[in-house]
Structures are given as C-alpha cells and as structure tokens.
Coordinates of C-alpha atoms (C1' of nucleotides) in Angstrom, one line a residue:
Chain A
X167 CA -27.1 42.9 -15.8
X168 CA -24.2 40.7 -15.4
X169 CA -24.9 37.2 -18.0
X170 CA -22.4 35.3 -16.9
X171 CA -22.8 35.4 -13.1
X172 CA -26.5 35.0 -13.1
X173 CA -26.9 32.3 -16.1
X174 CA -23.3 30.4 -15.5
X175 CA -22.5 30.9 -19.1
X176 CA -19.0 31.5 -20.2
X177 CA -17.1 31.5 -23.1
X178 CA -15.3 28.7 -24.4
X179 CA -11.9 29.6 -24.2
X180 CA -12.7 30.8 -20.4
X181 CA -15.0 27.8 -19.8
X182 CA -11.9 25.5 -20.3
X183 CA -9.3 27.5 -18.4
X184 CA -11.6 27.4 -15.2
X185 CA -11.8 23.8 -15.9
X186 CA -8.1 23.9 -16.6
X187 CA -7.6 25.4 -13.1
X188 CA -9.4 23.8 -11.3
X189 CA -8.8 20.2 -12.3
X190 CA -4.9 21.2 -11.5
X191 CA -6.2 21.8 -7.9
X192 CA -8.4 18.8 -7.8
X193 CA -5.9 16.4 -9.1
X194 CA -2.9 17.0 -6.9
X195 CA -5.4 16.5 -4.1
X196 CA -6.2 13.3 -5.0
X197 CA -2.9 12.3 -5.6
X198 CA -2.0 12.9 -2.3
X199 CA -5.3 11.3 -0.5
X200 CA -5.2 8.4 -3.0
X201 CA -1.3 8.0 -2.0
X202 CA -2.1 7.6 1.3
X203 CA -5.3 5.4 1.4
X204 CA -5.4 3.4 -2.1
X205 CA -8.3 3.6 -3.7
X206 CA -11.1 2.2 -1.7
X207 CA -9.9 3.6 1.6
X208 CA -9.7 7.6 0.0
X209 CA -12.9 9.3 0.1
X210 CA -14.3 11.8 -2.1
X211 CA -14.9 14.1 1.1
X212 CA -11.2 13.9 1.6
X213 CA -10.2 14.9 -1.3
X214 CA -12.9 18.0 -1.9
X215 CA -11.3 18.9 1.6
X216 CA -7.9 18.6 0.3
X217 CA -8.2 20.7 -2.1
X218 CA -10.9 23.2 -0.8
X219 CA -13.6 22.6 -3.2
X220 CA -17.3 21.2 -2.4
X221 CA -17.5 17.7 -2.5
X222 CA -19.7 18.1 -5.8
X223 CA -17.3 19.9 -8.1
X224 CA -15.1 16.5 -8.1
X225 CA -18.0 15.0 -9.7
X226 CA -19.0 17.8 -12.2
X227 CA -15.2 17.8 -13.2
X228 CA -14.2 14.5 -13.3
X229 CA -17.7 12.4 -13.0
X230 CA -16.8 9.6 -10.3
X231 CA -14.0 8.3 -8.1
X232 CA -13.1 5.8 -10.6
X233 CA -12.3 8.5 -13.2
X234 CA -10.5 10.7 -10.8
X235 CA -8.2 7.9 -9.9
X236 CA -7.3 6.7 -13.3
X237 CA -6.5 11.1 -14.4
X238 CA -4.0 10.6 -11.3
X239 CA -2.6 7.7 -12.0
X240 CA -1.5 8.4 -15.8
X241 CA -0.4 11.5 -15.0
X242 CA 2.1 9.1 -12.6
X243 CA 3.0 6.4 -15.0
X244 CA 5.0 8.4 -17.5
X245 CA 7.6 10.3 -14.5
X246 CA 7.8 6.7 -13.1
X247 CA 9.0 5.4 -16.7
X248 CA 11.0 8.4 -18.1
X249 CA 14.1 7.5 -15.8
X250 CA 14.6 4.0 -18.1
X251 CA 15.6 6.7 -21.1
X252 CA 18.9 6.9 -19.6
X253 CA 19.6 3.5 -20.4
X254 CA 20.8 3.1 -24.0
X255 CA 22.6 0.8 -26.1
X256 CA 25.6 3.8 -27.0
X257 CA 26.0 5.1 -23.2
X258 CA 28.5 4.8 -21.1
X259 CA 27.6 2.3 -18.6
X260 CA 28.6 4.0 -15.2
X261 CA 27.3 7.1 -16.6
X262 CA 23.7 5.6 -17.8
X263 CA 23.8 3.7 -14.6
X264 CA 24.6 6.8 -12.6
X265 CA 21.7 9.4 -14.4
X266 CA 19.2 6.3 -14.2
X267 CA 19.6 5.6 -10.0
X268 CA 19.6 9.9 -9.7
X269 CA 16.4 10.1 -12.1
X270 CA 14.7 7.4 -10.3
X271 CA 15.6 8.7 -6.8
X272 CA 15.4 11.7 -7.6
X273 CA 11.7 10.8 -8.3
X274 CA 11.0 9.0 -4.5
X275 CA 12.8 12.4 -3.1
X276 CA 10.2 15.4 -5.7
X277 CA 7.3 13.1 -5.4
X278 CA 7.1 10.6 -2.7
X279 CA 2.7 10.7 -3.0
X280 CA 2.9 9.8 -6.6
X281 CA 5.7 6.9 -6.0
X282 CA 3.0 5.6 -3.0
X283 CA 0.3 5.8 -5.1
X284 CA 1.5 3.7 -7.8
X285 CA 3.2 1.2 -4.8
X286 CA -0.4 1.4 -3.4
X287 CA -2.1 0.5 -7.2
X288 CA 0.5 -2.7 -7.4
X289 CA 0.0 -3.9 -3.9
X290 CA -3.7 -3.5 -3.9
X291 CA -4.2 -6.1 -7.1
X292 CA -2.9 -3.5 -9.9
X293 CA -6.6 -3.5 -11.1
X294 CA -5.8 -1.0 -13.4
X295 CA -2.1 -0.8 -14.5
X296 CA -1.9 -4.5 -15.2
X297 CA -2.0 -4.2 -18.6
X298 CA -0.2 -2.0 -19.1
X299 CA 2.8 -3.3 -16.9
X300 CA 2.1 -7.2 -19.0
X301 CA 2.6 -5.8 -22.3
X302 CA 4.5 -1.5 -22.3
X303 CA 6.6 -2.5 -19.2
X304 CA 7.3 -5.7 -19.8
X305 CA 8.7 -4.7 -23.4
X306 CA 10.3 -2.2 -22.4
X307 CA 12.4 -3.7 -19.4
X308 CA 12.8 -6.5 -22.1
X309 CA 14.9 -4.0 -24.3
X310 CA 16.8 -2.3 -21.4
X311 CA 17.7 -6.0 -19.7
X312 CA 19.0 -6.9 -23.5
X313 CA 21.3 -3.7 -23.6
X314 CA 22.7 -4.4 -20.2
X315 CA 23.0 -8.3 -21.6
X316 CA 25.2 -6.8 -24.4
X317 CA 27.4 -5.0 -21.8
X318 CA 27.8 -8.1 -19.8
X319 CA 28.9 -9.7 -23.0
X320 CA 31.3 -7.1 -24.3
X321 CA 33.1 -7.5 -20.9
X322 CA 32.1 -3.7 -19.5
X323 CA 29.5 -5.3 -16.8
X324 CA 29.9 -8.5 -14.3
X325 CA 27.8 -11.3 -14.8
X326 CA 24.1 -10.6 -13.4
X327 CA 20.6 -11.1 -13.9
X328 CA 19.6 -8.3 -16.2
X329 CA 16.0 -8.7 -15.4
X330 CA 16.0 -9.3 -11.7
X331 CA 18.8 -6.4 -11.8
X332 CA 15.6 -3.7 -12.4
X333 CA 13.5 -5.0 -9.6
X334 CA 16.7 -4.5 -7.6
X335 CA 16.8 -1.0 -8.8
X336 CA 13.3 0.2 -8.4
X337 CA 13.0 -1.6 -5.2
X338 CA 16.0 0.5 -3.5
X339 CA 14.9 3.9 -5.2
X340 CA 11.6 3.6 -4.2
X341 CA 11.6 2.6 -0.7
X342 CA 12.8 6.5 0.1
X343 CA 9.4 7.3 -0.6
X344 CA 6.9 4.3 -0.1
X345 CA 8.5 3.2 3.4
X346 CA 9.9 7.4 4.2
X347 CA 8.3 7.1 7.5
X348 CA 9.9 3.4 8.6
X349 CA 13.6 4.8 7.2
X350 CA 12.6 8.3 9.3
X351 CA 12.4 6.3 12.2
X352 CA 14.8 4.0 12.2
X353 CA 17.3 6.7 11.0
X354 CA 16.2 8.9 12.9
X355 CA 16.1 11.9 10.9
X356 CA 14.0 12.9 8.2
X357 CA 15.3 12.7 4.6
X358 CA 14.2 15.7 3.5
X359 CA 17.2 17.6 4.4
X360 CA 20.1 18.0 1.0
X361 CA 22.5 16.2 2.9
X362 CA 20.4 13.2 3.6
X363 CA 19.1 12.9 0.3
X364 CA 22.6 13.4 -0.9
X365 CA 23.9 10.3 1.0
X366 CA 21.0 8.0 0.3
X367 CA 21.7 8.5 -3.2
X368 CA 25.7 7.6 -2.9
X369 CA 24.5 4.8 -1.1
X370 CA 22.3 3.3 -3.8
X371 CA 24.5 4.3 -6.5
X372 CA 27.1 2.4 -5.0
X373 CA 25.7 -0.2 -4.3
X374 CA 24.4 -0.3 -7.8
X375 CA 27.7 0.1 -9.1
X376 CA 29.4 -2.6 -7.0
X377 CA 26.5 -4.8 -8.1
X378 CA 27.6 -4.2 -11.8
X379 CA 31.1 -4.9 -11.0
X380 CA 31.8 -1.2 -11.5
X381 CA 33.7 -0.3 -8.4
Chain B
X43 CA -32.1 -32.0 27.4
X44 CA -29.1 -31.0 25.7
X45 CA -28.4 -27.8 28.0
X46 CA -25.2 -27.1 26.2
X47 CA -27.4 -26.7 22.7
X48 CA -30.1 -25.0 24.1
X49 CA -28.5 -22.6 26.9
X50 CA -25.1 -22.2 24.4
X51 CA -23.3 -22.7 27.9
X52 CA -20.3 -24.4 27.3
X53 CA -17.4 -25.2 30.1
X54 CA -14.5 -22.9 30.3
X55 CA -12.0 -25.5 28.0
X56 CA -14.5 -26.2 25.5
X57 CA -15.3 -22.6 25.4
X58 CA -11.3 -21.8 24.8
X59 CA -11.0 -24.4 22.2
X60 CA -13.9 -22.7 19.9
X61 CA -12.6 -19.6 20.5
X62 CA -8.7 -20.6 19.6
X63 CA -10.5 -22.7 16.7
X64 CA -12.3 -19.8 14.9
X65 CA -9.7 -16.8 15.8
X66 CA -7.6 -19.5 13.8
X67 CA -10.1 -19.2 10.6
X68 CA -10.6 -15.9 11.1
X69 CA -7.2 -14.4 11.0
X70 CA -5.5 -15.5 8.2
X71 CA -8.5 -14.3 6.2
X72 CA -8.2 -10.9 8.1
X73 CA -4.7 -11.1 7.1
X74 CA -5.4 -11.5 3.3
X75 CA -8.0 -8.9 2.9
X76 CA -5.8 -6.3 5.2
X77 CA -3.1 -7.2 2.8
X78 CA -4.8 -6.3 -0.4
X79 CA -7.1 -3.2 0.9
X80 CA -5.6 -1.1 3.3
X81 CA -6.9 -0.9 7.0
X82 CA -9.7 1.5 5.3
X83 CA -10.3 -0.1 2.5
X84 CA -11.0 -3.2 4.0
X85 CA -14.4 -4.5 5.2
X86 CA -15.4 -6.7 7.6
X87 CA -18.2 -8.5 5.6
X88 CA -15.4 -9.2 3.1
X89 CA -13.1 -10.8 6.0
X90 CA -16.3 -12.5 6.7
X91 CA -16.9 -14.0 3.4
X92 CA -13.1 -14.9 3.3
X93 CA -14.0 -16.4 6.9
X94 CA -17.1 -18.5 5.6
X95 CA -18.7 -16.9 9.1
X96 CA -21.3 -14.5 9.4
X97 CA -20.0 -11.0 9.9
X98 CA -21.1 -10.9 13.6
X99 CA -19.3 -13.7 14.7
X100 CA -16.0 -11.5 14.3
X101 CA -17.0 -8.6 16.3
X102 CA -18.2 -11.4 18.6
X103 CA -14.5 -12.4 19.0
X104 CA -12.7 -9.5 18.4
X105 CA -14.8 -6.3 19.5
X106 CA -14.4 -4.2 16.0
X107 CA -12.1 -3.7 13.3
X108 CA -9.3 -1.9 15.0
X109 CA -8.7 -4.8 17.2
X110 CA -9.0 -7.6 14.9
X111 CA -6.4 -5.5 13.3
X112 CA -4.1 -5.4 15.8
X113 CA -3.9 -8.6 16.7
X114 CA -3.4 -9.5 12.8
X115 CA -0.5 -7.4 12.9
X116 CA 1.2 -8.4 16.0
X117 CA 1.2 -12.0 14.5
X118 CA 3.3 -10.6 11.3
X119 CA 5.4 -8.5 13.4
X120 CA 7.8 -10.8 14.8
X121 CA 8.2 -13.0 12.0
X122 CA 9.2 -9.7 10.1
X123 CA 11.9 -8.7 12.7
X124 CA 13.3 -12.0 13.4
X125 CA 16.1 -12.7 10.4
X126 CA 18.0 -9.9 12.0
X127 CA 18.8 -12.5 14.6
X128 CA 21.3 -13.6 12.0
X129 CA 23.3 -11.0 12.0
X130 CA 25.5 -11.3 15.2
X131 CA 28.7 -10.5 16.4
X132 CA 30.8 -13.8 16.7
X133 CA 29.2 -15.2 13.0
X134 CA 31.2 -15.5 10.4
X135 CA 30.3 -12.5 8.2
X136 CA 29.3 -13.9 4.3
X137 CA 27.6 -16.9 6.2
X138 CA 25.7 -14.4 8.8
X139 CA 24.6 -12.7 5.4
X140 CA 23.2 -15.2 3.4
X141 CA 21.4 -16.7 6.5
X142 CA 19.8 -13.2 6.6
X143 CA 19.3 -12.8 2.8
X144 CA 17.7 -15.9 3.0
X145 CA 15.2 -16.0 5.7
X146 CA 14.1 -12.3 4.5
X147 CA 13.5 -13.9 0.7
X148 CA 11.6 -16.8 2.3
X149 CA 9.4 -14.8 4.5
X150 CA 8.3 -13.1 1.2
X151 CA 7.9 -16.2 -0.9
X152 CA 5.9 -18.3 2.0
X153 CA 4.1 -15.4 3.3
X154 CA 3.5 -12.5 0.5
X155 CA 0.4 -11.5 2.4
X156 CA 2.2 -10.8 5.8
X157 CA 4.6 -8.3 3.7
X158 CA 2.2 -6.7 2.1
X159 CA -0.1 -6.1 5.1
X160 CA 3.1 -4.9 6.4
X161 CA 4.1 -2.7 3.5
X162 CA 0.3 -1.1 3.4
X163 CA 0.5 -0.2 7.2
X164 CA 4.1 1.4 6.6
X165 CA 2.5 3.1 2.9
X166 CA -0.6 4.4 4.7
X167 CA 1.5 6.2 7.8
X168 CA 2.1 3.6 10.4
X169 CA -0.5 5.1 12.5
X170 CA 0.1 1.8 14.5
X171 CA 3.6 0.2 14.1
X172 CA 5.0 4.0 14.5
X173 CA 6.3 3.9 18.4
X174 CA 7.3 0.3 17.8
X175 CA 9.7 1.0 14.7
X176 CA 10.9 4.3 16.5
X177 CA 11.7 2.5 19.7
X178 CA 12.3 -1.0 19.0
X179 CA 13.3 -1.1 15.6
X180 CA 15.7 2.0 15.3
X181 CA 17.6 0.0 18.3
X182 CA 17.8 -3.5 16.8
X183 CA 18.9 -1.9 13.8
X184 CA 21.5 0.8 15.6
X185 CA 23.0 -2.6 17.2
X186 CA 23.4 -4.6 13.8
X187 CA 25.0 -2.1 12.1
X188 CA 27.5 -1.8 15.1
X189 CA 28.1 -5.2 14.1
X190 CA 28.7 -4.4 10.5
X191 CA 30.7 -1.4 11.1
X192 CA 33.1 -3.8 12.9
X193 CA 33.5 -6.3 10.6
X194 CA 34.3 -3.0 8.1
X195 CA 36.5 -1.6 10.9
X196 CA 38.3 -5.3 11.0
X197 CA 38.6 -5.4 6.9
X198 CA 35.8 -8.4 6.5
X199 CA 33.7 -6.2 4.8
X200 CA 34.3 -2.9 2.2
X201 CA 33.0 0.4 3.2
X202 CA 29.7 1.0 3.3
X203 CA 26.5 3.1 5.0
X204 CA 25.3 0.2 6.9
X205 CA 22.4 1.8 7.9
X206 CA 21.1 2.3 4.5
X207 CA 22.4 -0.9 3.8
X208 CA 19.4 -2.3 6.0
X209 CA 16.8 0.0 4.2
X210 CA 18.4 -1.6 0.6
X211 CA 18.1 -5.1 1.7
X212 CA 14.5 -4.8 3.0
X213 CA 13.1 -3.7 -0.4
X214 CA 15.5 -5.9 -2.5
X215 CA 13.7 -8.6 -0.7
X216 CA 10.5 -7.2 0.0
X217 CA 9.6 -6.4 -3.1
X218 CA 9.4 -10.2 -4.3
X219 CA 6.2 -10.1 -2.0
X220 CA 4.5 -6.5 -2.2
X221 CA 5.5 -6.4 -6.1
X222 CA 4.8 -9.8 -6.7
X223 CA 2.1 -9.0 -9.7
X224 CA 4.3 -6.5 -11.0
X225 CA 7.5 -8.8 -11.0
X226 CA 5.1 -11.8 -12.7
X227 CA 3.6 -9.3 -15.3
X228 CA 7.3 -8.3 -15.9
X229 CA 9.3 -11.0 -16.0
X230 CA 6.4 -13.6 -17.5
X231 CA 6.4 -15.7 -15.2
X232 CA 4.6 -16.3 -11.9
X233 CA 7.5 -16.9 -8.7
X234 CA 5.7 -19.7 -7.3
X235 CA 8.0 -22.2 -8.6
X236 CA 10.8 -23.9 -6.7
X237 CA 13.0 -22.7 -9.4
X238 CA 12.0 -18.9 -9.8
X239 CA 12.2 -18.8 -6.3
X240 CA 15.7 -19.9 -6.6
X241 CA 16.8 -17.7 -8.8
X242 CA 15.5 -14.5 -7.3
X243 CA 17.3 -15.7 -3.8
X244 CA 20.7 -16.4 -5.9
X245 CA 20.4 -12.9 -7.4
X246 CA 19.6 -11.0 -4.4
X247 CA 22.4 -12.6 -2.3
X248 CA 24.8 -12.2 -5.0
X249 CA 24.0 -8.4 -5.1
X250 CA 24.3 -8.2 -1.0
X251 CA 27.7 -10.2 -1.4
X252 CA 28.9 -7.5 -3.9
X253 CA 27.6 -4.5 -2.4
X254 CA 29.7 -6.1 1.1
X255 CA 33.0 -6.8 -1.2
X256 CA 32.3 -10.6 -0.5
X257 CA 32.2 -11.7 -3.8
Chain C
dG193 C1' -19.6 26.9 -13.2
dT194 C1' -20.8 26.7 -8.0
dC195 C1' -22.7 24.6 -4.0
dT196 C1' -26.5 23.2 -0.6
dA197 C1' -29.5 19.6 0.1
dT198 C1' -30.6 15.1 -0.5
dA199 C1' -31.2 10.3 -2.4
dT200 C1' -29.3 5.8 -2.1
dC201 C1' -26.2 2.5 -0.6
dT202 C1' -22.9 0.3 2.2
dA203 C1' -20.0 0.5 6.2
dG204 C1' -19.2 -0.8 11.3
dA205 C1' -21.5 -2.3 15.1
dT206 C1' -25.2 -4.3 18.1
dA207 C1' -29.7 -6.5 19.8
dG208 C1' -31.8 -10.4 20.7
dA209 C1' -33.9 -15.0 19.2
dC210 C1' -32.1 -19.4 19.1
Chain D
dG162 C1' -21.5 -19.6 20.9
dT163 C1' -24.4 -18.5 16.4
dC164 C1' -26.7 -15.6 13.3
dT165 C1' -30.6 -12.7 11.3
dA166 C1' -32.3 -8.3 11.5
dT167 C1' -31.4 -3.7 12.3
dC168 C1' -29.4 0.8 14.0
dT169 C1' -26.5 4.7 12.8
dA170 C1' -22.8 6.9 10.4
dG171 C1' -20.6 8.0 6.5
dA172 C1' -19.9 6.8 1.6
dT173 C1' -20.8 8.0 -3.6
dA174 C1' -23.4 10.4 -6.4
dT175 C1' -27.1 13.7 -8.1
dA176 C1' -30.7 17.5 -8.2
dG177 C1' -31.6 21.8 -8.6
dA178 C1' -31.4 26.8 -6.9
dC179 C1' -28.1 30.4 -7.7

DNA sequence: GTCTATATCTAGATAGAC
DNA sequence: GTCTATCTAGATATAGAC
C-alpha cells in the first residue's frame, strides 16, 4: 500500500518543495492576470486557468485573493527599486545616469506584466504600496535627488529639479511597458524586436542626458 | 389630474432636457469610478452611489455597462488628442512646444480622472481605443513628427527620434495625473496648488526644451 | 496535497408598480 | 421618467472525498 497517495501525507522537506513548485506556477500567473485587470477586475478563475491548477489550490496555497496579490506585488517592488543603486554619491554621472535609464528600461522591456501591475496598484488608489512609497521611497528618492543636488553644485550637472527629475525618469522608462500597446500602434511595430528595444533606449538615454546638460 | 405625474408622459423637449440633465450627473461619476477600477473592476451600483441615483436609472439611460462606457470615453478622447493641434508647420518651433507642453500638463492637472481612465483602458489592452490609436492616432502622430523632422532638417531643432519623442512627452506629462498619489507620497506634497502645479509645468518644459536643443 | 461539488455573496440587467 | 424587487450569472471561498 502506497501512504502517501492514499492519506496525502508527505514529508516535510517534500511537502515544501511541492509547495515550492507550485506557488512558482501560481504566482507568475497572477502576475500576469493581475497586470492586466488590477485587482478587483482579475478573478481567481483566471488565474487557476492561467496557470492550470483548479481554482481551489490558489486558496489552499495562498488562502485568498488579497494574499495572492500582496506575494505578487512584493516580489515586484524590490526589481522596480534595485535600478536606483546605480546612483551613488562616487559615480560618474553619465555612467550612473547611463546603467540607471538601461536598468530601468531594461525592466519595462524583461517584465512589462510586473511594471503594469505596479502602474495598475498606483492608479487604482495604491491601497497597498502607499506606505511604503510615503516613508521607503520617499527616503530614498530623498537621498538620490540630494546626490544629483551635489552634482549640480560641483558644476558636473545643469541646473534641474532633482526630484521632479525621477518622475521624469520613471515616467519615460515605464511607458514601454504600461502603454506597449499605444506605442505598438502608433509605431507601428512591436518593440519586442533587439533593434527596437535598442533604439528606445538611445532615445531615453538621450534625452536623459541632454536633460542633465550632458550632451 | 396631473397626467404628466401620473402617466410619467412628458413632451419630447422636456423629455430631452431630463435626459441631457441626468447623463450630465451620471457621467462624470462614471468617469471617476472607471478611472480608479478598471472597466472590470468597476460596478455599476458604485457609479450609482457616486451618481446619488438608483442603479436602474443608468441602465435606463444607457442600456448596460459597455455603453455607459463608451460614451465616457469618447468624451475624454478628444480632449486627450487635441494639444497636438499645437504642433504645426508655420509655428514658430520653442513657442509651438511649450503651447503643447502646456495644454498636455493642464489636461492632467484639471482633469486627473480623464488620464487615468485613459491610462487604465491603454494598461488593460485597449480592447476599445485599439482601431482608433492604430488608425487615427498613428496618423496624427506620423504627420507631427514630419513636422519636427523639418524643423531638425532646417537646424531649428537638434537631432532626435521624434517619434519616441511623442511617447516621452506623453508620460512626462501624464504621469502628473495617473501617478498623482505616487508623486504626492514622494515629493510630500499634494500638486493641487497653484504653485506645485507651476513648478512641475516649468520642469517638464525645460526638459522638452533641452531634449529639442532649445535651451 | 488534489480537486469536485457547493455554499454564499455580489455583479449586471430587467420587470413592473408608481 | 423613477425605483423597488428580483432574475441569473459569475465571483470568492470552503467542504470533504480521494
């Protein structure tokens, strides 16, 4: 008699790679219906489809919608931040510039449903990340504005909002992936190609750079 | 007898003037609860609510969600497009700019909801604005950056992808509407003031100047 | 740990009295 | 033209056999 397939039992270390597996099914799922809906307008079904599960091992995995959403969405926040690491104090500033506009569209290009996702979050209230952007992000772009200030002030950068300057920055990253269908159609070509990606990135950079007073 | 009260038979022009009177109420609070939900996520008892009218009364003027929809969207639609008027030929090219910078910025500020409605239709797949941004859209903006290309051709303006360009300025100016918790929770301070407001335009026009080697 | 069946609630939409 | 009551579909979530 086989204990395991008639009782469900399993060992722990087995127990938590199925778990393991499955949750890396479930999650990239959700990321993808959530990205595309927000949160109210995803459904469960969706997302068990998605990922070819039944409906009900969402819940025994991940106990509600709510839960499943916020997994997704801190699995999002740190690759949306880690692209600010290029800016520091003892960098160049065309080079930190230049690795910080590649990181962060680098990100719209790998993983346009997570970008949406968090976009989605934002424009639908930020229920969730808005404490986190009030006190982490708000810090944190606090530093980084200061570093560019210092740059401005040592004669390396033009005068510029250093604050607005990052709103700038996301805002022309990000719309490669948020708004990829509007710049699909009105470009008529998709961006997925090398050489597409390759020239919205010179574009951005540039513009970047010129807005620094860098070119 | 009041017929009118009893039958509800009204004449045709007292008829029309309830009707324009309560698609008037009940549109901009479509409009607000599209913005911040999604198509999907959105409900119609909550457009109700936002309505003060029972939830009947809107299918009674507008048939069922799709629809009310619709006509929310055509009503943002044109007010989106129409800064690109701007941008023409004979203008003089800095001036042209800032009118376009400016009316963009000011859509945002006066009508946040409008751009985010906008944003979530564009974020969710454009399953409606889709033919209109691959027709119309890709050819307004195929004629304006004719336009720029000349003034580059002419030396008015430096070298740049003035496609793109368009895609950059959208989201520079965009994103003071559809990220406007994210920029207050950022920056510390709400951009409902005259002066914020101000600020933001100055920045974002003096980044477009740059990026165009007008400043 | 899996998955069918189901309970419960809420959505969009409509009927019909007023 | 208004609005309560209600229909039906589809949502989240759970129970319970396997």
């Amino acid at each position: 008699m086989n204990d395991v397939l008639l009782s469900g039992a399993l060992d722990a270390s087995e127990k938590g790679r199925i778990r393991q597996d499955n949750e890396a099914i479930i999650l990239p799922a959700a990321e993808q219906v959530f990205a595309r809906y927000g949160f109210r307008g995803a459904t469960m079904q969706q997302i068990a489809d998605a990922a070819a599960l039944p409906k009900a091992n969402l819940h025994y995995y991940f106990g509600n919608k709510q839960t499943l959403y916020l997994r997704v969405l801190e699995n999002i926040l740190h690759d949306w931040l880690s692209p600010l690491e290029a800016i520091s104090a003892r960098a160049d500033p065309k080079t930190a510039l230049a690795e910080y506009v590649g990181r962060k569209i680098t990100f719209s290009f790998s993983r346009p449903a997570a970008s949406k996702l968090f976009a989605n979050e934002i424009l639908q209230g930020a229920q969730v990340v808005h404490p986190l952007l009030k006190r982490d992000l708000r810090q944190l772009v606090a530093e980084k504005a200061h570093i560019l200030d210092g740059w401005i002030a040592a004669g390396k950068l033009r005068t510029l909002d250093t604050t607005h300057f990052f709103f700038s920055v996301w805002s022309m990253t990000q719309t490669y992936a948020d708004f990829d269908i509007q710049i699909a159609a009105v470009s008529g070509e998709e961006m997925t190609s090398e050489a597409a990606q390759t020239r919205a990135t010179a574009h951005v950079l540039s513009s970047v750079w010129r807005i620094c007073g860098l070119e």
